[in-house]
PDB file of C-alpha atoms in Angstrom:
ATOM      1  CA  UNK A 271       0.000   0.000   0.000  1.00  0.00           C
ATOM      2  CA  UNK A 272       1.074   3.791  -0.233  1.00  0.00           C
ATOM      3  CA  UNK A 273       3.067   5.054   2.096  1.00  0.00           C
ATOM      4  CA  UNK A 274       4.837   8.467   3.560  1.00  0.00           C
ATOM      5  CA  UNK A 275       7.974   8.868   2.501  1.00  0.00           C
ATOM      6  CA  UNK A 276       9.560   9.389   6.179  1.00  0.00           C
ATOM      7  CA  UNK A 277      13.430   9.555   6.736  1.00  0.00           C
ATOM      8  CA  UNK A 278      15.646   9.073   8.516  1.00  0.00           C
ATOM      9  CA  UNK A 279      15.053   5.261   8.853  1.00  0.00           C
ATOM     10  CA  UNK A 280      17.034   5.110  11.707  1.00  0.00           C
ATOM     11  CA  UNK A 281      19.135   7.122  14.375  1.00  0.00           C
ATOM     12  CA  UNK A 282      21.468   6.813  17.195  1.00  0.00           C
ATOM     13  CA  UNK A 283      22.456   9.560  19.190  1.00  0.00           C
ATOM     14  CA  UNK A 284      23.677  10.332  22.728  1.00  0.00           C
ATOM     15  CA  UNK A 285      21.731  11.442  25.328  1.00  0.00           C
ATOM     16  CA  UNK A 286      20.981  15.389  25.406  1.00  0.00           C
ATOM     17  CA  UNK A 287      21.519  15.478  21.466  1.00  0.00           C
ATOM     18  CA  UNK A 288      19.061  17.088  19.908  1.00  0.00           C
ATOM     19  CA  UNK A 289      16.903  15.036  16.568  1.00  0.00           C
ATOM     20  CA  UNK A 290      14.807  15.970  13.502  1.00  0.00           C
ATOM     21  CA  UNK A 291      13.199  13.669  11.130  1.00  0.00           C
ATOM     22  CA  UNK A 292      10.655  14.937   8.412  1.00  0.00           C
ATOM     23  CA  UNK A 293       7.848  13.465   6.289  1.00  0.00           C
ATOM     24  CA  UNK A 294       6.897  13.824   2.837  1.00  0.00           C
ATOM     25  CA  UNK A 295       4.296  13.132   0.282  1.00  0.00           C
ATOM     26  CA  UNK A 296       3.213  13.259  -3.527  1.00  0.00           C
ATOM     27  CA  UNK A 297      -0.193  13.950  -1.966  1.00  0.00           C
ATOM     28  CA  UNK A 298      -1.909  17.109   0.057  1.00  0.00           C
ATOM     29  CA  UNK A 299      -2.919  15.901   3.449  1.00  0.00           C
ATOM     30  CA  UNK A 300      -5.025  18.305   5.378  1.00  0.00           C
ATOM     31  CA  UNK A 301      -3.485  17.171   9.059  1.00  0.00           C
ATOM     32  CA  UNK A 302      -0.820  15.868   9.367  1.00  0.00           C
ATOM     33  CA  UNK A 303       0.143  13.518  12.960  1.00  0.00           C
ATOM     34  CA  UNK A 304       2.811  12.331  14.848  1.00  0.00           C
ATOM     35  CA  UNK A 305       2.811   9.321  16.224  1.00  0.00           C
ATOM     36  CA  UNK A 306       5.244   7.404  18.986  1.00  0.00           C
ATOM     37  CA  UNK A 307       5.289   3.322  19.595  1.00  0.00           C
ATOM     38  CA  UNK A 308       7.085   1.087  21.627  1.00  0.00           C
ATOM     39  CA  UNK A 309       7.622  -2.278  21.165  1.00  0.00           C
ATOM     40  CA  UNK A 310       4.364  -4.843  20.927  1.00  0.00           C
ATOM     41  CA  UNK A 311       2.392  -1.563  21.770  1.00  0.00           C
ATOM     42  CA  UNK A 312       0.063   0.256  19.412  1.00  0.00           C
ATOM     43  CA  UNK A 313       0.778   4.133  18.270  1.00  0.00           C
ATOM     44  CA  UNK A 314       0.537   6.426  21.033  1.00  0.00           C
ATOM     45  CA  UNK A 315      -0.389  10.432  19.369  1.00  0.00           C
ATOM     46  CA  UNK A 316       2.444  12.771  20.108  1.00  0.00           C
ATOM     47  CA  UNK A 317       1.113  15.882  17.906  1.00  0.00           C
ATOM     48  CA  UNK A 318      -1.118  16.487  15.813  1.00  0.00           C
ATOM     49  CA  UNK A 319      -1.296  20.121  12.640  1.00  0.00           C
ATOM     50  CA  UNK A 320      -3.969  21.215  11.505  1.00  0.00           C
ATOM     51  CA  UNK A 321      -3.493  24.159   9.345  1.00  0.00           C
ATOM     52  CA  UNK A 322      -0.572  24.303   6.463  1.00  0.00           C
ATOM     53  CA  UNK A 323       2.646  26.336   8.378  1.00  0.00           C
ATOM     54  CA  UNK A 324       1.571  25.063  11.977  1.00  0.00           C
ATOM     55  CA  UNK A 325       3.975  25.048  14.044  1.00  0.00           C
ATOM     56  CA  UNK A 326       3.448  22.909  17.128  1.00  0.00           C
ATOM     57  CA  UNK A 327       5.092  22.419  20.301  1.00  0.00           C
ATOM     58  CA  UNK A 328       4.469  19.578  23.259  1.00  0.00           C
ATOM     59  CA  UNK A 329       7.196  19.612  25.665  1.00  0.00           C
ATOM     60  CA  UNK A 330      10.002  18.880  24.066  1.00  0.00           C
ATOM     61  CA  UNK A 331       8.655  17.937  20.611  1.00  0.00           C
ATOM     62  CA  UNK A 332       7.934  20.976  18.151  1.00  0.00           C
ATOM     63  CA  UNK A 333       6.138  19.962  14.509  1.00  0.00           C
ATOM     64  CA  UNK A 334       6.121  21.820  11.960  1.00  0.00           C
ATOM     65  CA  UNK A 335       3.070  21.231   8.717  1.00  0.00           C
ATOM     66  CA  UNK A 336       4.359  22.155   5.677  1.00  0.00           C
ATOM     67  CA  UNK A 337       3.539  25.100   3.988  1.00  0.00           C
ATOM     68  CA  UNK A 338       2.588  22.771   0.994  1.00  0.00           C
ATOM     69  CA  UNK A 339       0.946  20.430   2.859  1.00  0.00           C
ATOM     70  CA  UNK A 340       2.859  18.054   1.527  1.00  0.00           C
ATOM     71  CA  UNK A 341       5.673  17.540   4.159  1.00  0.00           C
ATOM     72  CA  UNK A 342       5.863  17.437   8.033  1.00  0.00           C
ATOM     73  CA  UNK A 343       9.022  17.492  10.385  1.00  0.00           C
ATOM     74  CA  UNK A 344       9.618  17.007  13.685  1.00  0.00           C
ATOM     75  CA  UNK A 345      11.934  17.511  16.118  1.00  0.00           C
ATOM     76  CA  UNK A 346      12.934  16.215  19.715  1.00  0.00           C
ATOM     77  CA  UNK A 347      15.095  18.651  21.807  1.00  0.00           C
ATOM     78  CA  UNK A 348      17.459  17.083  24.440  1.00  0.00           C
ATOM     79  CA  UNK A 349      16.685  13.693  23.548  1.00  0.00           C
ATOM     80  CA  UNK A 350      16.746  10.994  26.892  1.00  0.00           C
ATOM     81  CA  UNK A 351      16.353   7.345  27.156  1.00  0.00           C
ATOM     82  CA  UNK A 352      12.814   7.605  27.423  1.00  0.00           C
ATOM     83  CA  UNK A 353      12.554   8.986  23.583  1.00  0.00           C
ATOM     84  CA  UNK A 354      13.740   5.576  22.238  1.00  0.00           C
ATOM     85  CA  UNK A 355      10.775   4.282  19.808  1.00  0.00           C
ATOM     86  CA  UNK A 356       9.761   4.071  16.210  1.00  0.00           C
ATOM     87  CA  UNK A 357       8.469   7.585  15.545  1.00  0.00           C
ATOM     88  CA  UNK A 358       5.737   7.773  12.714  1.00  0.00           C
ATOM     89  CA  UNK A 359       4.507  10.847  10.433  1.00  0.00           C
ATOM     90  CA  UNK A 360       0.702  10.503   9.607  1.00  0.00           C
ATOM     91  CA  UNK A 361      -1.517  12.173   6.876  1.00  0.00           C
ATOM     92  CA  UNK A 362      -5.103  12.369   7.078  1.00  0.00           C
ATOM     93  CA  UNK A 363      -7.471  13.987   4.215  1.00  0.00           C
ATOM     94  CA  UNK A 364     -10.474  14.674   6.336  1.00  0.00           C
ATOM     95  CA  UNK A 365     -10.194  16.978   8.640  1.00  0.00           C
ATOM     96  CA  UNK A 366     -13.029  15.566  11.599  1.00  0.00           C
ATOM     97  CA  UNK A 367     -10.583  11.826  11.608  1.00  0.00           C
ATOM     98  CA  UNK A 368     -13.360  10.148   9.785  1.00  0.00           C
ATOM     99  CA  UNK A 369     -10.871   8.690   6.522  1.00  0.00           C
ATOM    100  CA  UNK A 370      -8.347   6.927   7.026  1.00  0.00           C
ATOM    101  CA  UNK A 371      -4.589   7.969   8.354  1.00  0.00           C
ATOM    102  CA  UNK A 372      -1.573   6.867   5.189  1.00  0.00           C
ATOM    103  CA  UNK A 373       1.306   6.277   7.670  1.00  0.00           C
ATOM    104  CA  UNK A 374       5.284   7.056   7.032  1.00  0.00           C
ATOM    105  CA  UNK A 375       7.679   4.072   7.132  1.00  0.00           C
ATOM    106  CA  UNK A 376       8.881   5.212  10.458  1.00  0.00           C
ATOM    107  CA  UNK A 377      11.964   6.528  12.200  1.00  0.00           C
ATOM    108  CA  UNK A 378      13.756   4.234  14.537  1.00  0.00           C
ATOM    109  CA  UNK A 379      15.569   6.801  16.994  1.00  0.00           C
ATOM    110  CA  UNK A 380      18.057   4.894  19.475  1.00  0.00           C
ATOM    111  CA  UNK A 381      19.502   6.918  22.229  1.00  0.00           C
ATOM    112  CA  UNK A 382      22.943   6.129  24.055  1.00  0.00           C
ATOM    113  CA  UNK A 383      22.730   6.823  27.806  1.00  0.00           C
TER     114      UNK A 383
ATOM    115  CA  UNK B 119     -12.083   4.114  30.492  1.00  0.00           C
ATOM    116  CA  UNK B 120      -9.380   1.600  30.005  1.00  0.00           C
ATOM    117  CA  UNK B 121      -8.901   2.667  26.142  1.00  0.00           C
ATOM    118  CA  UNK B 122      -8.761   0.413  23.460  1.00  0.00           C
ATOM    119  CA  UNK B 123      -8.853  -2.878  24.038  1.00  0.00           C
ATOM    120  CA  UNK B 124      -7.940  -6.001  21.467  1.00  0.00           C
ATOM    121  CA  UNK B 125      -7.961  -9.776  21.951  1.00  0.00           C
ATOM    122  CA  UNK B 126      -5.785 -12.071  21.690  1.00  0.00           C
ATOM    123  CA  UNK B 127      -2.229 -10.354  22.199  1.00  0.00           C
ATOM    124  CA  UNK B 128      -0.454 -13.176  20.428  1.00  0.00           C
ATOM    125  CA  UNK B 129      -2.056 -15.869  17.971  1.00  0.00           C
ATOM    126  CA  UNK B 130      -0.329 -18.713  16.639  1.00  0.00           C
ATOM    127  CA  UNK B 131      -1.874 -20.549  13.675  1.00  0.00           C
ATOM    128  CA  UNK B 132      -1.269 -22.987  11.258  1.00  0.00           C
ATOM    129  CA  UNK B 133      -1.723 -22.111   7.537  1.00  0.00           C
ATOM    130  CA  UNK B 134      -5.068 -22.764   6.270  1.00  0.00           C
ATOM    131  CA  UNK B 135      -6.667 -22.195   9.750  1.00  0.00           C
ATOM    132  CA  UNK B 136      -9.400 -19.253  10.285  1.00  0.00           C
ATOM    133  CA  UNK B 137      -8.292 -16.690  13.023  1.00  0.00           C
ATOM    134  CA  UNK B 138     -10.974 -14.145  14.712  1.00  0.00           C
ATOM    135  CA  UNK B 139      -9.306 -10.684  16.572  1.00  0.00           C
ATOM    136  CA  UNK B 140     -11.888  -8.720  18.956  1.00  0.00           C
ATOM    137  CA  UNK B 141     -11.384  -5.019  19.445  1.00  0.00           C
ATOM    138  CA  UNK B 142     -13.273  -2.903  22.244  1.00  0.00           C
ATOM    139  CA  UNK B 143     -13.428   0.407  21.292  1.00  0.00           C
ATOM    140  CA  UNK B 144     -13.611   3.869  24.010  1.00  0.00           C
ATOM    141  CA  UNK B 145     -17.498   3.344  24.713  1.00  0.00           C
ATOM    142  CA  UNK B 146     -18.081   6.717  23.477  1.00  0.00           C
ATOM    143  CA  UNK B 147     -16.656   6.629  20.078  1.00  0.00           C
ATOM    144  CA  UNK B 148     -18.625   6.010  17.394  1.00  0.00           C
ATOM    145  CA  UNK B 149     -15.511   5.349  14.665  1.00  0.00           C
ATOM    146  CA  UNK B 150     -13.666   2.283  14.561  1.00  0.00           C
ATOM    147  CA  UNK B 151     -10.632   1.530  12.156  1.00  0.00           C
ATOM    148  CA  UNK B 152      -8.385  -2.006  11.450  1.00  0.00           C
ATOM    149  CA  UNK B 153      -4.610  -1.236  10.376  1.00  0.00           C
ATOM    150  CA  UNK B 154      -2.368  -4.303   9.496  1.00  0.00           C
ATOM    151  CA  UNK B 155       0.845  -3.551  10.824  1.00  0.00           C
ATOM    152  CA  UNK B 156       4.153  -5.640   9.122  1.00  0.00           C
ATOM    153  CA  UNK B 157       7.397  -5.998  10.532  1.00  0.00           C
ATOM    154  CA  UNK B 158       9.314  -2.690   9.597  1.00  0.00           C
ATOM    155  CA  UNK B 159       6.496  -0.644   8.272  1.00  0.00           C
ATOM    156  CA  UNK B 160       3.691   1.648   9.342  1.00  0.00           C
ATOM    157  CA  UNK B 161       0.211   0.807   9.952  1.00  0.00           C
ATOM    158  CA  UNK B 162      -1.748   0.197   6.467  1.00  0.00           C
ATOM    159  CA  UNK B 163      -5.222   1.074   6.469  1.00  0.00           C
ATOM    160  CA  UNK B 164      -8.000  -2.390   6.501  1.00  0.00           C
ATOM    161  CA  UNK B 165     -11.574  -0.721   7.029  1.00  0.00           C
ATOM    162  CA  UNK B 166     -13.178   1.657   8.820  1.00  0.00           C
ATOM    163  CA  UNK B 167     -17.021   1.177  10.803  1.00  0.00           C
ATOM    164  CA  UNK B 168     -19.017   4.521  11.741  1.00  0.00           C
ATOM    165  CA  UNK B 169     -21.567   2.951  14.561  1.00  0.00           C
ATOM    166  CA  UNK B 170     -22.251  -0.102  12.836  1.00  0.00           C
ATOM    167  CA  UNK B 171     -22.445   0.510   9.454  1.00  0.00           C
ATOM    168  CA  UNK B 172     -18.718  -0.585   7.351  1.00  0.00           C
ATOM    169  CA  UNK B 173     -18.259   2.932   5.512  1.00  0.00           C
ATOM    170  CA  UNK B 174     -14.812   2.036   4.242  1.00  0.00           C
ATOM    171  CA  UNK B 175     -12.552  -0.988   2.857  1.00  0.00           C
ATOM    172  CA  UNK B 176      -8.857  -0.903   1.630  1.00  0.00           C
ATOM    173  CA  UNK B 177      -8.194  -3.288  -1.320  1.00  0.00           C
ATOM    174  CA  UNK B 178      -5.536  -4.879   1.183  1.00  0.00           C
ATOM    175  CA  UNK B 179      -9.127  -6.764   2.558  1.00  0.00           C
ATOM    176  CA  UNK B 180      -9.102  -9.485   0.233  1.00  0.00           C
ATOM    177  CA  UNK B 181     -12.171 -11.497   0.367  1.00  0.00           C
ATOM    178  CA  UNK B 182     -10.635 -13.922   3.077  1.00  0.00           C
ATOM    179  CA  UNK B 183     -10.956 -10.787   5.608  1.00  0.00           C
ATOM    180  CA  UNK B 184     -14.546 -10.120   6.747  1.00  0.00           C
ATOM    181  CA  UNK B 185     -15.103  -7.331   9.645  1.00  0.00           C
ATOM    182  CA  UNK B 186     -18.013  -7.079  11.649  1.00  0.00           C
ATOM    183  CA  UNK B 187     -19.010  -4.437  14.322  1.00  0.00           C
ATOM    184  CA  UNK B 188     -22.509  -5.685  15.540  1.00  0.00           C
ATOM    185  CA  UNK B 189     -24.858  -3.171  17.271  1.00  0.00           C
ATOM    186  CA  UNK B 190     -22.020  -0.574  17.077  1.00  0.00           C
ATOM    187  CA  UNK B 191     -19.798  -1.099  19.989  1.00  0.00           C
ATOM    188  CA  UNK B 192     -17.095  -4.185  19.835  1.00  0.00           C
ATOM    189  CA  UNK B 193     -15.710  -5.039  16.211  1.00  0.00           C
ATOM    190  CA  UNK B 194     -14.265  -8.207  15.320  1.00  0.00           C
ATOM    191  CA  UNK B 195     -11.999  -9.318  12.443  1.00  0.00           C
ATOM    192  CA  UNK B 196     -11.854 -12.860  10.807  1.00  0.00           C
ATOM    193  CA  UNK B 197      -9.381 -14.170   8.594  1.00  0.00           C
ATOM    194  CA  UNK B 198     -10.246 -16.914   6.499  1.00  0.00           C
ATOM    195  CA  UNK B 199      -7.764 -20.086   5.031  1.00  0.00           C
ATOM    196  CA  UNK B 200      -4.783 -18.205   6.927  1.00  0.00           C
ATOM    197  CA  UNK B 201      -1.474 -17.558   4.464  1.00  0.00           C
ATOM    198  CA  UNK B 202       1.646 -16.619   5.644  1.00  0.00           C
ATOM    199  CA  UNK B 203       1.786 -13.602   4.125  1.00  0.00           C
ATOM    200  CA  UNK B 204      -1.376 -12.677   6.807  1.00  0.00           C
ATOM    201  CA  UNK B 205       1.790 -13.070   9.180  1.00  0.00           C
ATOM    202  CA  UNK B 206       1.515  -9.174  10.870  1.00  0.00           C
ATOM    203  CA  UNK B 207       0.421  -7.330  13.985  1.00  0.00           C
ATOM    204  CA  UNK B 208      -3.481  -5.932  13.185  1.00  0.00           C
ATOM    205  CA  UNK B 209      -4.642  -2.778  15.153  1.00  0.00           C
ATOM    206  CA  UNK B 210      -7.399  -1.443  16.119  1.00  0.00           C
ATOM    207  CA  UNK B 211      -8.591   2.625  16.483  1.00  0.00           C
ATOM    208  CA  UNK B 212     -11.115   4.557  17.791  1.00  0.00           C
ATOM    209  CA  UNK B 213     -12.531   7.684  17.367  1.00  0.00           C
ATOM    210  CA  UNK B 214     -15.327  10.143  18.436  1.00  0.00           C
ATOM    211  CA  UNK B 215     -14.393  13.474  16.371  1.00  0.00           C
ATOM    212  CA  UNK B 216     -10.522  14.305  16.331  1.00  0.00           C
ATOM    213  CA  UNK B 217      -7.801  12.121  16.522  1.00  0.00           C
ATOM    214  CA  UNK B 218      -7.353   8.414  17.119  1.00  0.00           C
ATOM    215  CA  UNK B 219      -6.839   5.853  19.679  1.00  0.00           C
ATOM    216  CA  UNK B 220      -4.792   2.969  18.832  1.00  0.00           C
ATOM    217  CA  UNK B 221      -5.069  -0.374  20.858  1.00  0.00           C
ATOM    218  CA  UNK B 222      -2.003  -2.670  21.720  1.00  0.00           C
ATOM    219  CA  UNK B 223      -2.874  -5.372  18.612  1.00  0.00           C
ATOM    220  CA  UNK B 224      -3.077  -8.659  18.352  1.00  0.00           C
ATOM    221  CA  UNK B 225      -0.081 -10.183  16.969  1.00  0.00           C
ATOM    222  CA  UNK B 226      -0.352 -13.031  14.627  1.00  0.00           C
ATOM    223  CA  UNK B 227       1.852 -15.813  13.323  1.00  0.00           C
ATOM    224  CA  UNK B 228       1.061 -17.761  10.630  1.00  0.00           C
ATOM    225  CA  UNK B 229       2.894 -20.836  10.892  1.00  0.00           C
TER     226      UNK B 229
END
């Protein structure tokens, strides 16, 4: 099935580094989410942009929607232990979550105490 | 509220064996989705229920696949003459207006 082009595919930094990872599409989305899951869990919602140029902020996650609306980054400040996960970008075309989400390969962020 | 909930966690089955997966949705939500989940990828859209009416279906739900969400509440998900290609982790959502709720999944392993 289509998918998000989402990239990195993988990262390992040290503790307190700072990481970005971005999103895109050959599609317009109209939100665009950020998702977080841990292993044999299901996504947990980080963030979600609603409005192309959004910029979004939830501790120390910011996300950014693309002024296309075809692209989505995000970024984790002063990364910790805790932050290790597969990190997914989401689109959605329906505003009100009644269609269905197209999901980004996913980011696998590793973090070195 | 205890969120989304989906049963079993694990399922081992032989090929050619059918499989069923229940999800409990939030009470309160009236949207229900099924993702199939493979190792290495994101979630990939199955079908979508508003109450209990089936509104949406990928083309990934071949006609082995048959979802059901009687009276609106719990939804289940049968898979028919298991492959091993159904080999994946299937999730369940829910929804009332803005944003999902994913459950755990239920793991399966066609053997």
């Amino acid at each position: 099935g289509q998918q998000l082009n989402q990239s990195p595919q993988s990262m390992f930094i040290q503790e307190g580094e700072d990481v970005s990872m971005n999103c895109t599409s050959s599609s317009i989305f109209n939100t665009w989410l950020w998702y977080k899951q841990d292993p044999g869990e299901g996504p947990v919602l980080l963030i979600a942009l609603y409005k192309a140029g959004e910029l979004t902020s939830n501790g120390r996650l910011t996300a950014q929607f693309g002024i296309t609306r075809k692209d989505s980054f995000l970024n984790i400040s002063a990364s910790i232990p805790s932050d290790v996960g597969i990190y997914f970008c989401a689109g959605q075309l329906s505003m009100n979550a009644g269609n269905m989400l197209t999901f980004g390969g996913g980011t696998r962020l590793m973090v070195k105490p | 509220d205890t969120g989304v909930s989906q049963n079993p966690r694990h399922k081992i089955t032989k090929r050619g064996q059918n499989v069923t997966f229940r999800c409990d949705p939030i009470s309160e939500h009236n949207r229900l989705y099924w993702y199939r989940q493979t190792l290495g990828q994101g979630p990939e859209f199955l079908t979508y229920f508003q109450n209990e009416a089936q509104l949406e279906k990928s083309r990934l739900l071949s006609d082995r696949f048959s979802a059901e969400r009687p009276k609106g509440s719990f939804s289940t998900l049968e898979i028919q003459r298991t492959e091993q290609g159904d080999s994946a982790m299937y999730l369940c959502a829910s929804s009332f207006e803005d944003g999902y709720t994913f459950g755990s999944g239920t793991r399966l392993t066609v053997v």
